[in-house]
PDB file of C-alpha atoms in Angstrom:
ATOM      1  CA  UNK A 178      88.900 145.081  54.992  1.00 74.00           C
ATOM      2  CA  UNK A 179      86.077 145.644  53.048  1.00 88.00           C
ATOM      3  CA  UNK A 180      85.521 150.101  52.547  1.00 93.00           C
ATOM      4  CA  UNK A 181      82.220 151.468  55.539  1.00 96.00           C
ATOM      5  CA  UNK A 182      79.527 153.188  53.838  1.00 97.00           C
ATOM      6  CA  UNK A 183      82.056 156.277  55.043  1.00 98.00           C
ATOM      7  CA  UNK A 184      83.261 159.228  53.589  1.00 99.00           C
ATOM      8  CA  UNK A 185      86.082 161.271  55.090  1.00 99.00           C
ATOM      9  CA  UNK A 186      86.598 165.010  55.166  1.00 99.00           C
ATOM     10  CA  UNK A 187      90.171 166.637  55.981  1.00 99.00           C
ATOM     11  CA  UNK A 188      90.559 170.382  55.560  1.00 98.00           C
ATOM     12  CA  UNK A 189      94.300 170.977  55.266  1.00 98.00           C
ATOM     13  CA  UNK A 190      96.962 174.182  54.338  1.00 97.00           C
ATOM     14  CA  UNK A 191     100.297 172.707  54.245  1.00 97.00           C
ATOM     15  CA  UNK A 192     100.299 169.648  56.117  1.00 98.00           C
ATOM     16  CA  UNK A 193     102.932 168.054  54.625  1.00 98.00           C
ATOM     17  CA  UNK A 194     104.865 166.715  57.738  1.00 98.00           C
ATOM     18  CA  UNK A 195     101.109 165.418  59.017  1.00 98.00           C
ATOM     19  CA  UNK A 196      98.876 164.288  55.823  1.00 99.00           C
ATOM     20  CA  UNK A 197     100.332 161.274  55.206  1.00 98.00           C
ATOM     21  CA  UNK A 198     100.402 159.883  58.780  1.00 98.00           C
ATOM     22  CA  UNK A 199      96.304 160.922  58.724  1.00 99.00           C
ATOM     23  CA  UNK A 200      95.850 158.979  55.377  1.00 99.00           C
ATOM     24  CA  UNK A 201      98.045 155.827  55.907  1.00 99.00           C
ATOM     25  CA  UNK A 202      95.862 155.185  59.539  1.00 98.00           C
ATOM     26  CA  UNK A 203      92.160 155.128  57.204  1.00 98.00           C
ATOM     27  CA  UNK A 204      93.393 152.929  54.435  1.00 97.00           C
ATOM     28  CA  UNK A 205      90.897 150.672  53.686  1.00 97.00           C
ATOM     29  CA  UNK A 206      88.111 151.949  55.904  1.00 98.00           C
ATOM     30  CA  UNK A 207      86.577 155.065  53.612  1.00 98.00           C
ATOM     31  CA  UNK A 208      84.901 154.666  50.333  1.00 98.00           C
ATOM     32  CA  UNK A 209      85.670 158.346  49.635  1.00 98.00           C
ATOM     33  CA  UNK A 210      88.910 160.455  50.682  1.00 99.00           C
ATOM     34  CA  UNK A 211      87.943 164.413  50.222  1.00 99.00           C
ATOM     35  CA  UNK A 212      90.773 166.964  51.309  1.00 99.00           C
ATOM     36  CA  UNK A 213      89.388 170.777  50.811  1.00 99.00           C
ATOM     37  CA  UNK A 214      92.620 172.978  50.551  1.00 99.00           C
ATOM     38  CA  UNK A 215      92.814 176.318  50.818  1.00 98.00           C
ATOM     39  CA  UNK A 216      96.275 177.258  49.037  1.00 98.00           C
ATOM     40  CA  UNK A 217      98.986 174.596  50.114  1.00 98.00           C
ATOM     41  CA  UNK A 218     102.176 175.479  48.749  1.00 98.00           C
ATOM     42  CA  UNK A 219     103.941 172.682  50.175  1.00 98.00           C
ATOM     43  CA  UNK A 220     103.535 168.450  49.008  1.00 98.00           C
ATOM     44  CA  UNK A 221      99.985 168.532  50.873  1.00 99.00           C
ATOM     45  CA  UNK A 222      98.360 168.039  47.543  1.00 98.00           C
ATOM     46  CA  UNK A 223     100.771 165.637  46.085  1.00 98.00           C
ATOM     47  CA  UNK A 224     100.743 163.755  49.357  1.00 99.00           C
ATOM     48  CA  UNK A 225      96.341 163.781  48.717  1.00 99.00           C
ATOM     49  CA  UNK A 226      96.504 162.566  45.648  1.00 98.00           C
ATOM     50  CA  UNK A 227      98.834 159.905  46.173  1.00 98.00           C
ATOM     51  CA  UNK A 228      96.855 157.938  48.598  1.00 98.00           C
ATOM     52  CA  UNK A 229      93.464 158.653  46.674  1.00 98.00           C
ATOM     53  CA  UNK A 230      91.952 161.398  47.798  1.00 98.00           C
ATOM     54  CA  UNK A 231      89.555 163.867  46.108  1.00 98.00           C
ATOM     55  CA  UNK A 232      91.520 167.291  46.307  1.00 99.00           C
ATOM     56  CA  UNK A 233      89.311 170.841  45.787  1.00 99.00           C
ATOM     57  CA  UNK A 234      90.793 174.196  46.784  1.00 98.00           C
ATOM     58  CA  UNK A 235      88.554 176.252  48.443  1.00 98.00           C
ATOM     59  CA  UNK A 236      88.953 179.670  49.925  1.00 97.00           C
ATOM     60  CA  UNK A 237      89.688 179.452  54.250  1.00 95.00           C
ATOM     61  CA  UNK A 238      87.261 181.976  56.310  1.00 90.00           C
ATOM     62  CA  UNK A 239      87.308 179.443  59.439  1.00 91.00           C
ATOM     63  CA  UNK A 240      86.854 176.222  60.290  1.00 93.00           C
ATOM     64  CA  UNK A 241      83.560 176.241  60.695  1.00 94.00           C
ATOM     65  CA  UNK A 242      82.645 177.673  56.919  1.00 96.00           C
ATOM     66  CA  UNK A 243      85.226 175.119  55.667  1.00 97.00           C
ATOM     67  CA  UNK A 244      83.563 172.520  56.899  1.00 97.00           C
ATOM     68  CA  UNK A 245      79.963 173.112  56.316  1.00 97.00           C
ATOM     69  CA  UNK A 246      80.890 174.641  52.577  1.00 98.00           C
ATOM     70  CA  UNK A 247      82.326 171.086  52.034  1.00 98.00           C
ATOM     71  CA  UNK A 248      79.137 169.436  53.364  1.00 98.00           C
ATOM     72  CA  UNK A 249      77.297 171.685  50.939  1.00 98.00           C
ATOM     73  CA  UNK A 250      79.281 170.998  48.105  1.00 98.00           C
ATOM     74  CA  UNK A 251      81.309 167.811  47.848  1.00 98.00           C
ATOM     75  CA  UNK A 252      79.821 164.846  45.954  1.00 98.00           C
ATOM     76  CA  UNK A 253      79.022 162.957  49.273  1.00 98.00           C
ATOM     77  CA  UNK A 254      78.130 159.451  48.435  1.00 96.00           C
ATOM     78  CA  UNK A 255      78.587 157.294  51.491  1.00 98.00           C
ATOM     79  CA  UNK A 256      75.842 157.277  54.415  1.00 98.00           C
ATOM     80  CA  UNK A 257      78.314 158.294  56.844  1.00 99.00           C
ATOM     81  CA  UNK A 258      80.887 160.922  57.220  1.00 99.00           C
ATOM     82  CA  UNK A 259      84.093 161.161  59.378  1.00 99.00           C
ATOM     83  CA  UNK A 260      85.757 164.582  59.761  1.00 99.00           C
ATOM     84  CA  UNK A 261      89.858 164.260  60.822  1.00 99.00           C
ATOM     85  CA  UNK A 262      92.614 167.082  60.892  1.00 98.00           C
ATOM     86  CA  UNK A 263      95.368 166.566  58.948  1.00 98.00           C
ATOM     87  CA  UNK A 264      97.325 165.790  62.346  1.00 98.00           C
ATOM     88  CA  UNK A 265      94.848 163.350  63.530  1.00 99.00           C
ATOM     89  CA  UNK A 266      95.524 159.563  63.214  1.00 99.00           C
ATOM     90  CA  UNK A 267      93.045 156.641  64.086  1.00 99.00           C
ATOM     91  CA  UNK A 268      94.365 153.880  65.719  1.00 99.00           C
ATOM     92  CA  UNK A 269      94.083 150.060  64.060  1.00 98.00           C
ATOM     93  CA  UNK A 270      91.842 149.635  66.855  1.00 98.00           C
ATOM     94  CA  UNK A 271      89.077 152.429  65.836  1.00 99.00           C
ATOM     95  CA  UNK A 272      89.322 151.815  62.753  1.00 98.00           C
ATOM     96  CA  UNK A 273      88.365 148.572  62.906  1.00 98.00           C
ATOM     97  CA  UNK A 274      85.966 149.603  65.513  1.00 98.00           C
ATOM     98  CA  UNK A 275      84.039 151.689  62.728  1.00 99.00           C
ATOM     99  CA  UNK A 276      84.050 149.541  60.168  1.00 98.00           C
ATOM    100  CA  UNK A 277      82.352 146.791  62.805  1.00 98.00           C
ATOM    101  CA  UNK A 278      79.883 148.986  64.527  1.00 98.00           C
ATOM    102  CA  UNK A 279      78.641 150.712  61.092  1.00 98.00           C
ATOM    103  CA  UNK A 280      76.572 148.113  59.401  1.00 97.00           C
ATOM    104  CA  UNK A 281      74.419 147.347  62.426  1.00 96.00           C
ATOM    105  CA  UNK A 282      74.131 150.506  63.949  1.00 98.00           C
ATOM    106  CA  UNK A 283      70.448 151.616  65.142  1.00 98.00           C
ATOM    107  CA  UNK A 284      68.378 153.626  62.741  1.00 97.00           C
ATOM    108  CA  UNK A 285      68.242 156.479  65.452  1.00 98.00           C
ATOM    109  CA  UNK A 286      71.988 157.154  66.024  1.00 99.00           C
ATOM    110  CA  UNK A 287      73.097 159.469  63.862  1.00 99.00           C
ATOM    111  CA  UNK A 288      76.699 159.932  65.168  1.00 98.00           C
ATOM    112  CA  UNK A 289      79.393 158.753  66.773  1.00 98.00           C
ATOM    113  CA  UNK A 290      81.426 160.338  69.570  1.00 98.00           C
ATOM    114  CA  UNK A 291      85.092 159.098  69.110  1.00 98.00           C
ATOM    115  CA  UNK A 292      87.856 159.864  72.459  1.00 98.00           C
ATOM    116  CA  UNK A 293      90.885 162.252  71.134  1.00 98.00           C
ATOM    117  CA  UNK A 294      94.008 161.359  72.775  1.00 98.00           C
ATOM    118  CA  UNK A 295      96.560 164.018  72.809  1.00 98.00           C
ATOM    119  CA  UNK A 296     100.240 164.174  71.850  1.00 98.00           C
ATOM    120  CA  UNK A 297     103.229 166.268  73.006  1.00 98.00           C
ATOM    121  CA  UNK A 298     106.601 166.229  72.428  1.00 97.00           C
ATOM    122  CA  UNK A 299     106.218 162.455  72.036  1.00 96.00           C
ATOM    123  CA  UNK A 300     104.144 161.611  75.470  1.00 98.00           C
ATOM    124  CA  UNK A 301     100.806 160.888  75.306  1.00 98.00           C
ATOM    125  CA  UNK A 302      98.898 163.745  78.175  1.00 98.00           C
ATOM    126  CA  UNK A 303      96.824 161.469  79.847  1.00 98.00           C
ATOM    127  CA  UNK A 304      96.090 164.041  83.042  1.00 98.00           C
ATOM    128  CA  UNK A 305      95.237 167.235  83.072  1.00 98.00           C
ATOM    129  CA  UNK A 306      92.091 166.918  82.609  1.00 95.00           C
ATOM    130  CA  UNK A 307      92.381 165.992  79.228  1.00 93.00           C
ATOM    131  CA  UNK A 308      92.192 162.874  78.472  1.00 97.00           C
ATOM    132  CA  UNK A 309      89.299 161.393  77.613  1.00 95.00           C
ATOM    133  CA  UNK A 310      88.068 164.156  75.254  1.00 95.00           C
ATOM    134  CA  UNK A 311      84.662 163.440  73.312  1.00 96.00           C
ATOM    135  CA  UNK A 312      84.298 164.570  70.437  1.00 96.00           C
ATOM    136  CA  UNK A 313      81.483 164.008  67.717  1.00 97.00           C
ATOM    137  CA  UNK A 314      83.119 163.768  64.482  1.00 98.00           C
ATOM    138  CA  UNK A 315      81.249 160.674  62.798  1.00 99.00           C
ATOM    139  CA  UNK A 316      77.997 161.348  61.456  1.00 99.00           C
ATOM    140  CA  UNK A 317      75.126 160.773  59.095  1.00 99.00           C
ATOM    141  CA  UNK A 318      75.066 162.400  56.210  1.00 98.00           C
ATOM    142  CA  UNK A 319      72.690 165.200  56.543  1.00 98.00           C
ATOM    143  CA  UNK A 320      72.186 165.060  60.328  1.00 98.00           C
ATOM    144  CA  UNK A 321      74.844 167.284  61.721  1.00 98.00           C
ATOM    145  CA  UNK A 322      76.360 170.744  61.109  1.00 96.00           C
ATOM    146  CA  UNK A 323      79.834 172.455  62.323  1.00 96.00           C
ATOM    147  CA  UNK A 324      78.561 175.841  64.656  1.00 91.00           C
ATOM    148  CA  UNK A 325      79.700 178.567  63.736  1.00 85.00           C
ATOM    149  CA  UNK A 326      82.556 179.791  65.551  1.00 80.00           C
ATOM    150  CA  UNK A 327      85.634 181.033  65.003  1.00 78.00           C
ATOM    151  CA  UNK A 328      87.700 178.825  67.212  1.00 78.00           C
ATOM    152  CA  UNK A 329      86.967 175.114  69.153  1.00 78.00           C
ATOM    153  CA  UNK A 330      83.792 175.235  66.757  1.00 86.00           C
ATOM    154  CA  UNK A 331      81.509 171.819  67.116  1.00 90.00           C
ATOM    155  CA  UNK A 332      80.269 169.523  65.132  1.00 95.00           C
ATOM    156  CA  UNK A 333      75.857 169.556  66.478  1.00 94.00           C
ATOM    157  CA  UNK A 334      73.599 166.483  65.186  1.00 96.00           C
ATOM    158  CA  UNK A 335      70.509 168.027  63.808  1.00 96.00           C
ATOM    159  CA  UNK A 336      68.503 165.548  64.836  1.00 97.00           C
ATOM    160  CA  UNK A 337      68.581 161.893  66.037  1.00 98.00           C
ATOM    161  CA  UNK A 338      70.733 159.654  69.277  1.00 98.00           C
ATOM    162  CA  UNK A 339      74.488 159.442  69.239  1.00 97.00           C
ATOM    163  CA  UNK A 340      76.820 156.847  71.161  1.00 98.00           C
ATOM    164  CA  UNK A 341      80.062 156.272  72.048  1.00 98.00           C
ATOM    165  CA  UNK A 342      83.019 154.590  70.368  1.00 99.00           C
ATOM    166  CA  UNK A 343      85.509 152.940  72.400  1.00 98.00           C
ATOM    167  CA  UNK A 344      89.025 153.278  70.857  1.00 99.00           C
ATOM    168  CA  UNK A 345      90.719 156.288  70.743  1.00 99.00           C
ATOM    169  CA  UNK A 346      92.045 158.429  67.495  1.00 99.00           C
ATOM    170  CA  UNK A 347      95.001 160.609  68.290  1.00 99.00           C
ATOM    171  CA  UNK A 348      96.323 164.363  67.965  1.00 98.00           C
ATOM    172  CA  UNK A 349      99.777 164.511  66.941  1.00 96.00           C
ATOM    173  CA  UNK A 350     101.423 167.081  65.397  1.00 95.00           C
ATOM    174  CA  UNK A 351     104.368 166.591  64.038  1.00 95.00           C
ATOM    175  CA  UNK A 352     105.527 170.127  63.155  1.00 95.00           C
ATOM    176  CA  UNK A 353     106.933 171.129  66.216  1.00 93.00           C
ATOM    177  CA  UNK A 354     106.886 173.720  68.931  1.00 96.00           C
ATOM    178  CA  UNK A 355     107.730 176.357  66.644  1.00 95.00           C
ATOM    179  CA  UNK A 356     104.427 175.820  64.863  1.00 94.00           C
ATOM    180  CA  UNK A 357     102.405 175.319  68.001  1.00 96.00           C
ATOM    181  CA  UNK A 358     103.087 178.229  69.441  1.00 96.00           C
ATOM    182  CA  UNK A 359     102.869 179.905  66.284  1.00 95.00           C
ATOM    183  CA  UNK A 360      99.307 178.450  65.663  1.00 94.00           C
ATOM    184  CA  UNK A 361      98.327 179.413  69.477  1.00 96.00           C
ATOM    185  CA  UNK A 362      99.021 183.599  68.474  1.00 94.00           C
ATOM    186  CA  UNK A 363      96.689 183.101  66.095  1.00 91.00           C
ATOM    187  CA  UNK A 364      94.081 181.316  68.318  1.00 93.00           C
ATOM    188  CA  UNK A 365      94.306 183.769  71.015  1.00 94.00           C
ATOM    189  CA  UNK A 366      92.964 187.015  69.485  1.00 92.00           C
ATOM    190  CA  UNK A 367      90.079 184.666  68.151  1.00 91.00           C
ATOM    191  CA  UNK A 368      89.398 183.374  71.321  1.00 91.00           C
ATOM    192  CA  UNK A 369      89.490 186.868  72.988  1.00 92.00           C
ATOM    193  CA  UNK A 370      86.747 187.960  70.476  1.00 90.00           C
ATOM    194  CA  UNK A 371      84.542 184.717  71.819  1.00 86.00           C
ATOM    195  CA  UNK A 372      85.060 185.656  75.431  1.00 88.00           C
ATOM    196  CA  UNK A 373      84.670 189.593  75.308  1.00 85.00           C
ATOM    197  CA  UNK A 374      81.690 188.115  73.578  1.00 79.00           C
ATOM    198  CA  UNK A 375      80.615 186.203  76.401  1.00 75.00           C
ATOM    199  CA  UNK A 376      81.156 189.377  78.861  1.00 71.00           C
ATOM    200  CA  UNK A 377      78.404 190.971  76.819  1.00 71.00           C
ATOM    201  CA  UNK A 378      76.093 188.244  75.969  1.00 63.00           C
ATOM    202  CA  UNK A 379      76.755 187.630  72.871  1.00 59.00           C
ATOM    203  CA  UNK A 380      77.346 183.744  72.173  1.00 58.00           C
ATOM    204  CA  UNK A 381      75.767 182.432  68.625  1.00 56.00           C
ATOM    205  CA  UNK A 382      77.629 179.111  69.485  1.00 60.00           C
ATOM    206  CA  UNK A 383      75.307 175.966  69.264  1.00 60.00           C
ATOM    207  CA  UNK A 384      76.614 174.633  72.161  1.00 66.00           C
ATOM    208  CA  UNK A 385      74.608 175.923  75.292  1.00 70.00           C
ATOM    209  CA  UNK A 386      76.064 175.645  78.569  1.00 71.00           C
ATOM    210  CA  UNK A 387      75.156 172.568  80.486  1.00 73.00           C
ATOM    211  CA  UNK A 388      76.882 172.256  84.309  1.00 75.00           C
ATOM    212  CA  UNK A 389      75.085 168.620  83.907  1.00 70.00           C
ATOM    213  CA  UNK A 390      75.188 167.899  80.131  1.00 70.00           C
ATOM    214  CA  UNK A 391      77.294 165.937  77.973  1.00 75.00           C
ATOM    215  CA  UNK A 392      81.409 167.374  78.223  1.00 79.00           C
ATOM    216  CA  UNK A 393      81.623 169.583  75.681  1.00 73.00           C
ATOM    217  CA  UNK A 394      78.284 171.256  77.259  1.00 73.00           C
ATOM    218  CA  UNK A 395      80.135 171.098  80.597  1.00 82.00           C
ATOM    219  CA  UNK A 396      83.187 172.677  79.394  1.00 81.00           C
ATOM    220  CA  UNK A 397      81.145 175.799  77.874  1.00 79.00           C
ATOM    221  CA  UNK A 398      79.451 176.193  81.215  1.00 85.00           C
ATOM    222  CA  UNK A 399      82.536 176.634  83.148  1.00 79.00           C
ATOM    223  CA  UNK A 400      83.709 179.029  80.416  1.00 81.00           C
ATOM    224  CA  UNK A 401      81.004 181.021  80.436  1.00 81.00           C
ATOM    225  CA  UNK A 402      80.118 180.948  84.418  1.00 83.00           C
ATOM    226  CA  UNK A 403      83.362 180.640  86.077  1.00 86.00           C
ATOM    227  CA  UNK A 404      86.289 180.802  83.825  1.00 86.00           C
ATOM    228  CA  UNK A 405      84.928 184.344  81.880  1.00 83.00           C
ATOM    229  CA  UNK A 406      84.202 186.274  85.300  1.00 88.00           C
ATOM    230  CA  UNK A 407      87.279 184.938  86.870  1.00 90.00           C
ATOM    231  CA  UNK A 408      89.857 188.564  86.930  1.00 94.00           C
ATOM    232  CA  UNK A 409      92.307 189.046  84.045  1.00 95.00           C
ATOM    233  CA  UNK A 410      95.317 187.421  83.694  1.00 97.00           C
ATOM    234  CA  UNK A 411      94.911 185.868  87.644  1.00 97.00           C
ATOM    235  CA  UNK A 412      92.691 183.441  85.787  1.00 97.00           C
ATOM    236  CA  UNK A 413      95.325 182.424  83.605  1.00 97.00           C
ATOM    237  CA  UNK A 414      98.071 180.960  86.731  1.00 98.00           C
ATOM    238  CA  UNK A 415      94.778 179.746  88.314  1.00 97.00           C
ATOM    239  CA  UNK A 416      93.734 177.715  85.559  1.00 96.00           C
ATOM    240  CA  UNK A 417      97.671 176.011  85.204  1.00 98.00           C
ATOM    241  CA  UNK A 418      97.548 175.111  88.770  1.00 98.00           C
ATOM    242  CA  UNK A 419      94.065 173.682  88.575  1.00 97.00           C
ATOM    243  CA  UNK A 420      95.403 171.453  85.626  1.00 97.00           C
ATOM    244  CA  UNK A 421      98.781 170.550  86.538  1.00 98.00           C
ATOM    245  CA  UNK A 422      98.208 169.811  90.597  1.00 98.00           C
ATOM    246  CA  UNK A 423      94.908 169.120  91.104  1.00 98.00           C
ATOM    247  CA  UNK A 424      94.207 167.485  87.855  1.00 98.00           C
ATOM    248  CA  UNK A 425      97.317 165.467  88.347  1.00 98.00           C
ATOM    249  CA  UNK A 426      99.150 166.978  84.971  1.00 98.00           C
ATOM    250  CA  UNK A 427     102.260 166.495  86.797  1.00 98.00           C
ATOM    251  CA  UNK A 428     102.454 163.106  86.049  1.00 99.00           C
ATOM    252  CA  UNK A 429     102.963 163.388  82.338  1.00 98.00           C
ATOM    253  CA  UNK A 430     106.335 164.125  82.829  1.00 98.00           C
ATOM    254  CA  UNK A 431     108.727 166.805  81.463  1.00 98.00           C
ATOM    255  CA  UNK A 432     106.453 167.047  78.154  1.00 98.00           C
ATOM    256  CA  UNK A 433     103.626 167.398  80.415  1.00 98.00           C
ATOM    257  CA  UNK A 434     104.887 170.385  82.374  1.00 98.00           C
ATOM    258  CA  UNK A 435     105.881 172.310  78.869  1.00 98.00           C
ATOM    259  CA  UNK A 436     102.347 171.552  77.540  1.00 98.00           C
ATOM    260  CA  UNK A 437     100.026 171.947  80.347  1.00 98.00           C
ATOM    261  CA  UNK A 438     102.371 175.104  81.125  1.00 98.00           C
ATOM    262  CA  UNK A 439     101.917 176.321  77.413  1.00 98.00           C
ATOM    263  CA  UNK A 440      98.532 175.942  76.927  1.00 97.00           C
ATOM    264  CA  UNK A 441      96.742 176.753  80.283  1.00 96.00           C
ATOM    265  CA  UNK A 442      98.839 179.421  81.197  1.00 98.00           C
ATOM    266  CA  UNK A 443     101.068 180.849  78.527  1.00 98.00           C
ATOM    267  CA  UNK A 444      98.274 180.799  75.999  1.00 97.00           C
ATOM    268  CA  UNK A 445      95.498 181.632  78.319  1.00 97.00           C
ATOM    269  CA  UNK A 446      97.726 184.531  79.836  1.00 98.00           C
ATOM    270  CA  UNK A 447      98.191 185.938  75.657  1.00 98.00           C
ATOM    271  CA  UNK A 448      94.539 185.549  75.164  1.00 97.00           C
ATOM    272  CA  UNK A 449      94.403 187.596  78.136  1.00 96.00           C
ATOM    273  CA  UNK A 450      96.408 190.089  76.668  1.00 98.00           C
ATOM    274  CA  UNK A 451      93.923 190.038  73.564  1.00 96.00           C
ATOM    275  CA  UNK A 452      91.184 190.417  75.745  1.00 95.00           C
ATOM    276  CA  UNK A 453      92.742 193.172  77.248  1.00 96.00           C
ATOM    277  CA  UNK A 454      93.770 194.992  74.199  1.00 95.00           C
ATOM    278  CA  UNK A 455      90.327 194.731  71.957  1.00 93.00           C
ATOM    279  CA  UNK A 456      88.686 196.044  75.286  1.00 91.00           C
ATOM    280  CA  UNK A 457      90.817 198.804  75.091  1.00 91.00           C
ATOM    281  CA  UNK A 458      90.468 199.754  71.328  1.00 86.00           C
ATOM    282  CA  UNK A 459      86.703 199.151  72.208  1.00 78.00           C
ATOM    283  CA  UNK A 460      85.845 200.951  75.602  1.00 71.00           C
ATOM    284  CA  UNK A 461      84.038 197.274  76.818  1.00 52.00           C
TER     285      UNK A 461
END
């Protein structure tokens, strides 16, 4: 396979039990391999560097300032750009998807939404409601910034069409529960700050809420008009038995009921608990 016109960004902090996984499923499809650290001190580096990649160490505010600071400031060569997290894989199937579609793509499209396909404990969750998740993460160089937020931050086009790919790349993590739930504390005090946010209008996101737009427009409607006004912690069991019964997560099996349990109740229920507590400190 001959390299795309393609450049690829990863942002990692010790990822050595996921880099190389990431790395081995792009070989031969980027010109350009660019991994912005911020501070591994694990094998992440050594693991870069083995397959090619461009390592710089760069200070971590979010994901959002990560990402755009490496726009900004990596000698980007290639006319496209894919961004992957170190736990993200493509399969033989995208990748040679991209390499096909690049060369003749329309002058107007300036990216590419790609279809994440989730892994847990080994199962791929294929209910729930999520599965197929767009998301845009192949673009122009130049037409498309990450918004800033702190948490489930975007990547926008700045101009120009975008299409659809149809082969998935998939999220698999292969740290363990441990670090999930870990990773999820974490998340849920920043998520807390977006939605007491929310409850008083403030939402810099660049995202706007669409009930008829494209999903990730859809999903930020439902946040902001019937997931944020929905009571405290209620919201949390509601939202597990929306997923798990009438979005048919039951079928995913035993790894299904631990995630869809885990992450739209136990994790929604802690954010909760965030919310709670930062209204508190604050008087919202």
């Amino acid at each position: 396979m001959q390299p795309a016109d393609l450049d690829l960004i990863i942002l990692t902090l010790n990822e050595e039990l996921n880099l190389e996984y990431c790395l081995r499923s792009v070989q031969g499809l980027p010109k350009n391999i660019f991994v912005v650290d911020s501070g591994s001190t694990d094998k992440t580096v050594e693991i870069a560097e083995r397959y090619g990649a461009v390592v710089v160490t760069h200070e971590f505010i979010t994901q959002a300032e990560q990402f755009n600071w490496a726009l900004d400031n990596l000698p980007l060569k290639s006319q496209w750009i894919l961004r992957l997290d170190a736990d993200e894989v493509l399969l033989p199937e995208l990748r040679d998807e991209i390499a096909a579609t690049l060369p003749g793509i329309r002058s107007d499209v300036t990216g590419l939404y790609l279809k994440r396909r989730m892994m847990f404990l080994g199962r791929w969750i294929r209910h729930g409601g999520y599965y197929p998740t767009w998301i845009l993460r192949l673009f122009r160089k130049g037409k498309a910034r990450s918004e800033q937020a702190e948490l489930n931050e975007h990547i926008v086009l700045l101009e120009g069409t975008s299409e659809r790919l149809k082969n998935d790349f998939v999220d698999h993590d292969h740290e363990g529960l441990a670090s999930w739930t870990n990773k999820h504390e974490g998340y849920a005090s920043r998520h807390a700050r977006f939605l007491n946010g929310l409850k008083n209008g403030h939402d810099d996101t660049f995202i706007q809420p669409q009930i008829f737009g494209p999903q990730a427009h859809r999903k930020r409607w439902l946040v902001q008009n019937v997931y944020g006004p929905a009571p405290l912690f209620g919201r949390a069991f509601l939202y597990f038995a929306y997923r798990y019964f009438f979005r048919l997560g039951f079928l995913d099996g035993v790894p299904g009921l631990i995630f869809h349990y885990l992450h739209g109740c136990w994790y929604m229920f802690y954010t909760d608990a965030k919310v709670y507590e930062q209204r508190t400190k604050q008087n919202i």
